């Protein structure tokens, strides 16, 4: 993930820290400082945040290891100030698998909470909920309640929370996957509105933030399920451009300008000895013109690297990858040789075509039904 540093590798999965996490630590130090906490207590506060994030890592590892049991690899686990994200290579469409992967995370926190509870009770410490945020009352009791909150929060039936996935898996065992996603996303957005109202009424900015997070998470999930349903079984090969202009790393930018004007292409694969070197997009080209002028060589332009996609990859996966990497186009290869260019426009066109054909099918079905009742 961009902007992250690798902390450690557990069970072959990289655990990464996103740079915004640094802001959280700085914020905490400032917060403790302003509250005039004794240094010892501030250290305890930071230790609490660390302990909490270890619990979050274990939670994400729960997802990752459950996914591995179903042969779904995890790319990495990234820690953000608001929590962790395990980037699974794909989410299985089989409801039972998605259910177990989603439940595995919160189950880890239930386990941690149980162990903490046993320790606290055995050693005669207090466990009253009032201990939350009052570290003086007990480090372990606070950590126990934090884990309880983590479970409750994650099991809310709203995407992108685990509870949203559990809900979709349960619905999908009864109905079509896309319909189940739409319903689960609707429930999520309803909850988001509820959070927003509660946030406004109680002047709680954190609730408002969660509301936004849930709202857009649900929207994205519904959109992706829609994309999956209309591009089902279609590979990159079917969608890619096969007529396109290319550039050589030794070409100067005026060659690129000429290609841009002469063709309808907006991004150009850069090829050297049959090997894909990268991609020059219109946006990059404009930036390079602004910075360097027409006589610069393409190989000296920054940010032209663009990892090729195999033509046999499914379209929805290629789309996910391009979105994650913030690309609007990608070179497509078959056994290492360039065979096409995939753009977001291609993908949008495929979606329009299949949607039109699906409607046509639907219409014909209705017409046949009407004819049968005549
Ligand atoms: Zn989770």
CSV table of C-alpha atoms and ligand atoms in Angstrom, one decimal:
chain,number,residue,atom,x,y,z
A,1,UNK,CA,0.0,0.0,0.0
A,2,UNK,CA,1.3,3.5,-0.9
A,3,UNK,CA,2.5,5.7,2.0
A,4,UNK,CA,2.9,2.8,4.4
A,5,UNK,CA,6.0,1.3,6.0
A,6,UNK,CA,6.4,-2.4,6.8
A,7,UNK,CA,6.5,-3.2,10.5
A,8,UNK,CA,6.8,-7.0,10.6
A,9,UNK,CA,5.8,-10.1,8.6
A,10,UNK,CA,3.6,-12.6,10.4
A,11,UNK,CA,2.7,-15.9,8.8
A,12,UNK,CA,3.9,-14.6,5.5
A,13,UNK,CA,1.7,-11.5,5.6
A,14,UNK,CA,3.2,-8.0,5.8
A,15,UNK,CA,1.9,-5.8,8.6
A,16,UNK,CA,2.1,-2.2,7.5
A,17,UNK,CA,1.7,1.1,9.2
A,18,UNK,CA,0.1,3.9,7.2
A,19,UNK,CA,1.8,7.3,7.6
A,20,UNK,CA,-1.4,8.9,9.0
A,21,UNK,CA,-0.8,6.6,12.1
A,22,UNK,CA,2.1,8.9,13.0
A,23,UNK,CA,-0.4,11.8,13.2
A,24,UNK,CA,-2.4,9.8,15.8
A,25,UNK,CA,0.7,9.3,18.0
A,26,UNK,CA,1.6,13.0,17.7
A,27,UNK,CA,-2.0,13.9,18.4
A,28,UNK,CA,-2.0,11.7,21.5
A,29,UNK,CA,1.2,13.2,22.8
A,30,UNK,CA,-0.1,16.7,22.3
A,31,UNK,CA,-3.4,15.7,23.9
A,32,UNK,CA,-1.8,14.2,27.0
A,33,UNK,CA,0.5,17.2,27.2
A,34,UNK,CA,-2.3,19.7,27.1
A,35,UNK,CA,-4.3,17.7,29.8
A,36,UNK,CA,-1.2,18.1,32.0
A,37,UNK,CA,-1.0,14.4,32.6
A,38,UNK,CA,2.0,13.2,34.5
A,39,UNK,CA,4.6,11.6,32.1
A,40,UNK,CA,4.1,8.2,33.6
A,41,UNK,CA,0.4,8.3,32.9
A,42,UNK,CA,1.0,9.6,29.3
A,43,UNK,CA,3.4,6.6,28.7
A,44,UNK,CA,0.6,4.4,30.0
A,45,UNK,CA,-1.8,6.0,27.5
A,46,UNK,CA,0.5,5.4,24.6
A,47,UNK,CA,1.1,1.8,25.8
A,48,UNK,CA,-2.7,1.4,25.8
A,49,UNK,CA,-2.9,2.6,22.2
A,50,UNK,CA,-0.2,0.2,21.2
A,51,UNK,CA,-1.9,-2.7,23.1
A,52,UNK,CA,-5.1,-1.8,21.3
A,53,UNK,CA,-3.5,-1.9,18.0
A,54,UNK,CA,-1.9,-5.3,18.7
A,55,UNK,CA,-5.5,-6.5,19.3
A,56,UNK,CA,-6.5,-4.9,15.9
A,57,UNK,CA,-3.6,-6.7,14.2
A,58,UNK,CA,-4.7,-10.0,15.7
A,59,UNK,CA,-8.3,-9.2,14.6
A,60,UNK,CA,-7.1,-8.7,11.0
A,61,UNK,CA,-4.9,-11.8,11.2
A,62,UNK,CA,-8.0,-13.7,12.1
A,63,UNK,CA,-9.6,-12.6,8.8
A,64,UNK,CA,-6.4,-13.3,6.9
A,65,UNK,CA,-5.9,-16.8,8.3
A,66,UNK,CA,-9.6,-17.8,7.9
A,67,UNK,CA,-9.3,-16.6,4.3
A,68,UNK,CA,-6.2,-18.7,3.8
A,69,UNK,CA,-8.2,-21.8,4.8
A,70,UNK,CA,-10.4,-21.0,1.8
A,71,UNK,CA,-7.3,-20.5,-0.5
A,72,UNK,CA,-7.8,-16.7,-0.6
A,73,UNK,CA,-4.4,-15.0,-0.1
A,74,UNK,CA,-4.0,-11.7,1.8
A,75,UNK,CA,-1.9,-9.0,0.1
A,76,UNK,CA,-1.1,-7.2,3.3
A,77,UNK,CA,-2.6,-5.8,6.5
A,78,UNK,CA,-2.4,-2.0,6.9
A,79,UNK,CA,-3.0,-0.1,10.1
A,80,UNK,CA,-4.8,3.2,9.9
A,81,UNK,CA,-5.6,5.5,12.9
A,82,UNK,CA,-9.2,4.3,12.8
A,83,UNK,CA,-8.4,0.6,12.6
A,84,UNK,CA,-6.9,-2.1,10.4
A,85,UNK,CA,-7.6,-3.4,6.9
A,86,UNK,CA,-6.7,-6.9,5.7
A,87,UNK,CA,-6.5,-6.6,1.9
A,88,UNK,CA,-7.7,-10.0,0.7
A,89,UNK,CA,-7.0,-10.9,-2.9
A,90,UNK,CA,-10.7,-11.4,-3.4
A,91,UNK,CA,-13.9,-11.9,-1.4
A,92,UNK,CA,-15.4,-15.3,-2.1
A,93,UNK,CA,-18.9,-15.2,-3.5
A,94,UNK,CA,-19.8,-18.4,-1.6
A,95,UNK,CA,-21.9,-17.0,1.4
A,96,UNK,CA,-20.5,-19.6,3.8
A,97,UNK,CA,-16.9,-18.7,3.1
A,98,UNK,CA,-17.5,-15.0,3.4
A,99,UNK,CA,-19.4,-15.6,6.6
A,100,UNK,CA,-16.5,-17.4,8.3
A,101,UNK,CA,-13.9,-14.9,7.1
A,102,UNK,CA,-16.0,-12.0,8.4
A,103,UNK,CA,-16.7,-13.7,11.8
A,104,UNK,CA,-13.0,-14.7,12.3
A,105,UNK,CA,-11.9,-11.2,13.1
A,106,UNK,CA,-14.3,-10.3,15.9
A,107,UNK,CA,-13.9,-13.9,17.2
A,108,UNK,CA,-10.3,-13.1,17.9
A,109,UNK,CA,-11.3,-10.1,20.1
A,110,UNK,CA,-13.9,-12.3,21.9
A,111,UNK,CA,-11.0,-14.6,22.7
A,112,UNK,CA,-8.7,-11.8,23.9
A,113,UNK,CA,-11.5,-10.3,26.0
A,114,UNK,CA,-12.2,-13.8,27.6
A,115,UNK,CA,-8.5,-14.2,28.5
A,116,UNK,CA,-8.3,-10.7,30.0
A,117,UNK,CA,-11.5,-11.4,31.9
A,118,UNK,CA,-10.1,-14.5,33.4
A,119,UNK,CA,-6.8,-12.7,34.4
A,120,UNK,CA,-8.7,-9.7,35.9
A,121,UNK,CA,-11.1,-11.9,37.9
A,122,UNK,CA,-8.4,-14.3,39.0
A,123,UNK,CA,-6.2,-11.4,40.3
A,124,UNK,CA,-9.1,-9.7,42.0
A,125,UNK,CA,-9.0,-6.5,40.0
A,126,UNK,CA,-12.0,-4.3,39.3
A,127,UNK,CA,-13.8,-4.7,35.9
A,128,UNK,CA,-16.4,-1.9,36.2
A,129,UNK,CA,-17.2,-0.3,32.8
A,130,UNK,CA,-16.4,3.1,34.5
A,131,UNK,CA,-12.8,2.0,34.0
A,132,UNK,CA,-13.0,2.9,30.3
A,133,UNK,CA,-10.6,5.8,29.6
A,134,UNK,CA,-9.5,6.0,33.2
A,135,UNK,CA,-6.2,4.2,33.1
A,136,UNK,CA,-5.5,4.8,36.7
A,137,UNK,CA,-8.3,2.4,37.5
A,138,UNK,CA,-6.7,-0.4,35.6
A,139,UNK,CA,-4.8,-1.1,32.4
A,140,UNK,CA,-6.2,-4.6,31.8
A,141,UNK,CA,-9.8,-3.7,32.6
A,142,UNK,CA,-9.6,-0.8,30.0
A,143,UNK,CA,-8.1,-3.2,27.4
A,144,UNK,CA,-10.9,-5.7,28.2
A,145,UNK,CA,-13.6,-3.1,27.5
A,146,UNK,CA,-11.8,-1.8,24.4
A,147,UNK,CA,-12.0,-5.4,23.0
A,148,UNK,CA,-15.7,-5.6,23.9
A,149,UNK,CA,-16.2,-2.3,22.1
A,150,UNK,CA,-14.2,-3.6,19.1
A,151,UNK,CA,-16.5,-6.6,18.8
A,152,UNK,CA,-19.7,-4.6,19.2
A,153,UNK,CA,-18.5,-2.0,16.7
A,154,UNK,CA,-17.3,-4.5,14.1
A,155,UNK,CA,-20.5,-6.5,14.3
A,156,UNK,CA,-22.7,-3.6,13.4
A,157,UNK,CA,-24.6,-4.8,10.3
A,158,UNK,CA,-23.1,-2.1,8.1
A,159,UNK,CA,-20.5,-2.2,5.3
A,160,UNK,CA,-17.6,-2.0,5.5
A,161,UNK,CA,-17.9,-3.4,9.0
A,162,UNK,CA,-17.6,-7.2,9.4
A,163,UNK,CA,-21.2,-7.3,10.5
A,164,UNK,CA,-22.2,-6.0,7.1
A,165,UNK,CA,-20.4,-8.9,5.5
A,166,UNK,CA,-22.0,-11.3,7.9
A,167,UNK,CA,-25.4,-9.8,7.0
A,168,UNK,CA,-24.7,-10.1,3.2
A,169,UNK,CA,-23.6,-13.7,3.6
A,170,UNK,CA,-26.7,-14.6,5.5
A,171,UNK,CA,-28.9,-12.9,2.9
A,172,UNK,CA,-27.0,-14.4,0.0
A,173,UNK,CA,-27.7,-17.9,1.3
A,174,UNK,CA,-31.4,-17.0,0.7
A,175,UNK,CA,-31.2,-14.9,-2.5
A,176,UNK,CA,-29.1,-13.7,-5.4
A,177,UNK,CA,-25.7,-12.2,-4.4
A,178,UNK,CA,-26.2,-8.8,-6.0
A,179,UNK,CA,-29.6,-8.5,-4.5
A,180,UNK,CA,-28.2,-9.5,-1.1
A,181,UNK,CA,-25.5,-6.9,-1.4
A,182,UNK,CA,-28.0,-4.2,-2.3
A,183,UNK,CA,-30.1,-5.0,0.7
A,184,UNK,CA,-27.1,-5.2,3.1
A,185,UNK,CA,-25.8,-1.9,1.7
A,186,UNK,CA,-29.2,-0.3,2.2
A,187,UNK,CA,-29.2,-1.4,5.8
A,188,UNK,CA,-25.7,0.0,6.2
A,189,UNK,CA,-26.7,3.4,4.7
A,190,UNK,CA,-29.8,3.5,7.0
A,191,UNK,CA,-27.5,2.9,10.0
A,192,UNK,CA,-25.1,5.6,8.7
A,193,UNK,CA,-28.0,8.1,8.6
A,194,UNK,CA,-29.0,7.1,12.2
A,195,UNK,CA,-25.3,7.7,13.3
A,196,UNK,CA,-25.3,11.0,11.5
A,197,UNK,CA,-28.5,12.1,13.4
A,198,UNK,CA,-27.2,10.9,16.7
A,199,UNK,CA,-23.9,12.6,16.0
A,200,UNK,CA,-25.6,16.0,15.3
A,201,UNK,CA,-28.0,15.6,18.3
A,202,UNK,CA,-25.2,14.7,20.7
A,203,UNK,CA,-22.5,17.0,19.2
A,204,UNK,CA,-20.3,14.0,18.6
A,205,UNK,CA,-17.9,14.4,15.7
A,206,UNK,CA,-16.7,10.8,16.0
A,207,UNK,CA,-20.2,9.5,15.3
A,208,UNK,CA,-20.5,11.8,12.2
A,209,UNK,CA,-17.1,10.5,11.0
A,210,UNK,CA,-18.3,6.9,11.4
A,211,UNK,CA,-21.5,7.8,9.6
A,212,UNK,CA,-19.6,9.0,6.6
A,213,UNK,CA,-17.2,6.1,6.7
A,214,UNK,CA,-20.2,3.6,6.7
A,215,UNK,CA,-22.2,5.5,4.1
A,216,UNK,CA,-19.4,5.5,1.5
A,217,UNK,CA,-18.3,2.0,2.4
A,218,UNK,CA,-21.8,0.7,1.7
A,219,UNK,CA,-22.0,2.6,-1.6
A,220,UNK,CA,-18.7,1.3,-2.8
A,221,UNK,CA,-19.6,-2.3,-1.9
A,222,UNK,CA,-22.9,-2.1,-3.7
A,223,UNK,CA,-21.2,-0.5,-6.8
A,224,UNK,CA,-18.6,-3.3,-6.8
A,225,UNK,CA,-21.2,-6.0,-6.5
A,226,UNK,CA,-23.0,-4.4,-9.4
A,227,UNK,CA,-19.8,-4.3,-11.5
A,228,UNK,CA,-19.1,-8.0,-10.6
A,229,UNK,CA,-22.6,-9.0,-11.7
A,230,UNK,CA,-22.4,-7.3,-15.1
A,231,UNK,CA,-18.8,-8.3,-15.9
A,232,UNK,CA,-19.2,-11.8,-14.7
A,233,UNK,CA,-17.1,-14.3,-16.7
A,234,UNK,CA,-15.6,-11.5,-18.9
A,235,UNK,CA,-11.9,-11.4,-19.2
A,236,UNK,CA,-9.6,-8.4,-19.9
A,237,UNK,CA,-9.0,-9.8,-23.4
A,238,UNK,CA,-12.6,-9.2,-24.3
A,239,UNK,CA,-12.6,-5.6,-23.2
A,240,UNK,CA,-9.2,-4.2,-24.0
A,241,UNK,CA,-8.3,-1.9,-26.9
A,242,UNK,CA,-6.4,-3.8,-29.5
A,243,UNK,CA,-5.6,-0.9,-31.8
A,244,UNK,CA,-3.4,1.7,-30.1
A,245,UNK,CA,-0.3,3.8,-30.5
A,246,UNK,CA,2.9,3.1,-28.8
A,247,UNK,CA,6.0,5.1,-27.7
A,248,UNK,CA,9.7,4.3,-27.4
A,249,UNK,CA,11.5,5.4,-24.2
A,250,UNK,CA,13.9,7.4,-26.5
A,251,UNK,CA,11.1,9.3,-28.2
A,252,UNK,CA,10.8,12.9,-27.2
A,253,UNK,CA,7.7,14.5,-25.8
A,254,UNK,CA,6.8,16.1,-29.1
A,255,UNK,CA,6.3,12.6,-30.6
A,256,UNK,CA,3.9,11.9,-27.7
A,257,UNK,CA,2.1,15.2,-28.4
A,258,UNK,CA,1.7,14.3,-32.0
A,259,UNK,CA,0.3,10.9,-31.2
A,260,UNK,CA,-2.1,12.4,-28.7
A,261,UNK,CA,-3.5,14.8,-31.3
A,262,UNK,CA,-3.5,12.4,-34.2
A,263,UNK,CA,-5.3,9.5,-32.5
A,264,UNK,CA,-8.1,9.2,-30.1
A,265,UNK,CA,-5.9,7.4,-27.5
A,266,UNK,CA,-5.3,9.1,-24.2
A,267,UNK,CA,-2.6,6.9,-22.9
A,268,UNK,CA,0.3,5.2,-24.6
A,269,UNK,CA,2.2,2.0,-23.7
A,270,UNK,CA,6.0,2.6,-23.7
A,271,UNK,CA,7.8,-0.3,-25.4
A,272,UNK,CA,11.5,-1.2,-25.6
A,273,UNK,CA,12.5,-4.5,-27.3
A,274,UNK,CA,9.0,-5.9,-27.0
A,275,UNK,CA,9.0,-5.3,-23.3
A,276,UNK,CA,6.5,-3.0,-21.6
A,277,UNK,CA,8.4,-0.2,-19.9
A,278,UNK,CA,5.4,1.8,-18.7
A,279,UNK,CA,2.6,4.0,-19.8
A,280,UNK,CA,2.4,7.6,-20.6
A,281,UNK,CA,-1.0,9.0,-19.8
A,282,UNK,CA,-2.4,12.3,-21.0
A,283,UNK,CA,-2.2,13.7,-17.4
A,284,UNK,CA,1.5,12.7,-17.1
A,285,UNK,CA,2.2,14.1,-20.5
A,286,UNK,CA,0.7,17.5,-19.6
A,287,UNK,CA,2.7,17.6,-16.3
A,288,UNK,CA,5.9,16.7,-18.1
A,289,UNK,CA,5.3,19.4,-20.8
A,290,UNK,CA,4.8,21.9,-18.0
A,291,UNK,CA,7.9,20.9,-16.1
A,292,UNK,CA,10.3,20.1,-18.9
A,293,UNK,CA,9.1,21.1,-22.4
A,294,UNK,CA,8.9,19.3,-25.7
A,295,UNK,CA,12.4,18.1,-26.1
A,296,UNK,CA,12.6,15.8,-23.0
A,297,UNK,CA,12.9,12.1,-23.6
A,298,UNK,CA,10.1,9.9,-22.4
A,299,UNK,CA,12.4,7.8,-20.3
A,300,UNK,CA,13.2,10.9,-18.2
A,301,UNK,CA,9.5,11.5,-17.4
A,302,UNK,CA,8.6,10.6,-13.8
A,303,UNK,CA,5.8,8.2,-12.8
A,304,UNK,CA,5.5,6.4,-16.1
A,305,UNK,CA,5.9,2.9,-14.5
A,306,UNK,CA,2.7,0.9,-15.0
A,307,UNK,CA,2.6,-2.8,-14.1
A,308,UNK,CA,1.1,-4.9,-17.0
A,309,UNK,CA,-2.1,-7.0,-16.5
A,310,UNK,CA,-2.4,-10.5,-18.0
A,311,UNK,CA,-5.1,-10.7,-20.6
A,312,UNK,CA,-6.7,-13.7,-18.9
A,313,UNK,CA,-7.4,-11.9,-15.7
A,314,UNK,CA,-11.1,-11.3,-15.0
A,315,UNK,CA,-12.3,-7.7,-15.7
A,316,UNK,CA,-13.6,-7.0,-12.2
A,317,UNK,CA,-10.3,-8.0,-10.7
A,318,UNK,CA,-8.4,-5.8,-13.2
A,319,UNK,CA,-10.7,-2.9,-12.3
A,320,UNK,CA,-10.1,-3.4,-8.6
A,321,UNK,CA,-6.4,-3.4,-9.1
A,322,UNK,CA,-6.5,-0.2,-11.3
A,323,UNK,CA,-8.6,1.6,-8.7
A,324,UNK,CA,-6.4,0.6,-5.9
A,325,UNK,CA,-3.3,1.9,-7.8
A,326,UNK,CA,-5.1,5.0,-8.9
A,327,UNK,CA,-4.6,4.2,-12.6
A,328,UNK,CA,-7.0,5.0,-15.5
A,329,UNK,CA,-5.3,2.7,-18.0
A,330,UNK,CA,-3.0,-0.3,-18.0
A,331,UNK,CA,-0.9,-2.2,-20.5
A,332,UNK,CA,-2.2,-5.7,-21.1
A,333,UNK,CA,0.2,-8.6,-21.9
A,334,UNK,CA,0.0,-12.3,-22.9
A,335,UNK,CA,3.1,-14.3,-21.9
A,336,UNK,CA,5.0,-11.1,-21.5
A,337,UNK,CA,4.1,-9.5,-24.8
A,338,UNK,CA,2.0,-6.4,-25.1
A,339,UNK,CA,-1.4,-7.3,-26.7
A,340,UNK,CA,-3.7,-4.4,-25.6
A,341,UNK,CA,-4.5,-1.5,-23.4
A,342,UNK,CA,-7.2,-1.5,-20.8
A,343,UNK,CA,-8.9,1.8,-19.8
A,344,UNK,CA,-11.6,2.7,-17.4
A,345,UNK,CA,-13.6,3.7,-20.5
A,346,UNK,CA,-13.4,0.1,-21.8
A,347,UNK,CA,-14.7,-1.2,-18.6
A,348,UNK,CA,-17.6,1.3,-18.5
A,349,UNK,CA,-18.5,0.3,-22.1
A,350,UNK,CA,-18.5,-3.4,-21.3
A,351,UNK,CA,-20.9,-2.6,-18.4
A,352,UNK,CA,-23.2,-0.6,-20.7
A,353,UNK,CA,-23.2,-3.4,-23.3
A,354,UNK,CA,-24.0,-6.2,-20.8
A,355,UNK,CA,-26.7,-4.0,-19.1
A,356,UNK,CA,-28.3,-3.3,-22.4
A,357,UNK,CA,-28.3,-7.0,-23.3
A,358,UNK,CA,-29.6,-8.0,-19.9
A,359,UNK,CA,-32.5,-5.6,-20.4
A,360,UNK,CA,-33.2,-7.0,-23.9
A,361,UNK,CA,-33.3,-10.5,-22.4
A,362,UNK,CA,-35.7,-9.3,-19.7
A,363,UNK,CA,-37.9,-7.6,-22.2
A,364,UNK,CA,-38.1,-10.7,-24.4
A,365,UNK,CA,-38.9,-12.8,-21.4
A,366,UNK,CA,-41.8,-10.5,-20.5
A,367,UNK,CA,-43.0,-10.5,-24.2
A,368,UNK,CA,-43.0,-14.3,-24.3
A,369,UNK,CA,-44.9,-14.5,-21.0
A,370,UNK,CA,-47.5,-12.1,-22.4
A,371,UNK,CA,-47.8,-14.1,-25.6
A,372,UNK,CA,-48.2,-17.3,-23.6
A,373,UNK,CA,-51.1,-15.9,-21.6
A,374,UNK,CA,-52.9,-14.6,-24.8
B,1,LIG,ZN1,-12.7,-7.1,10.9
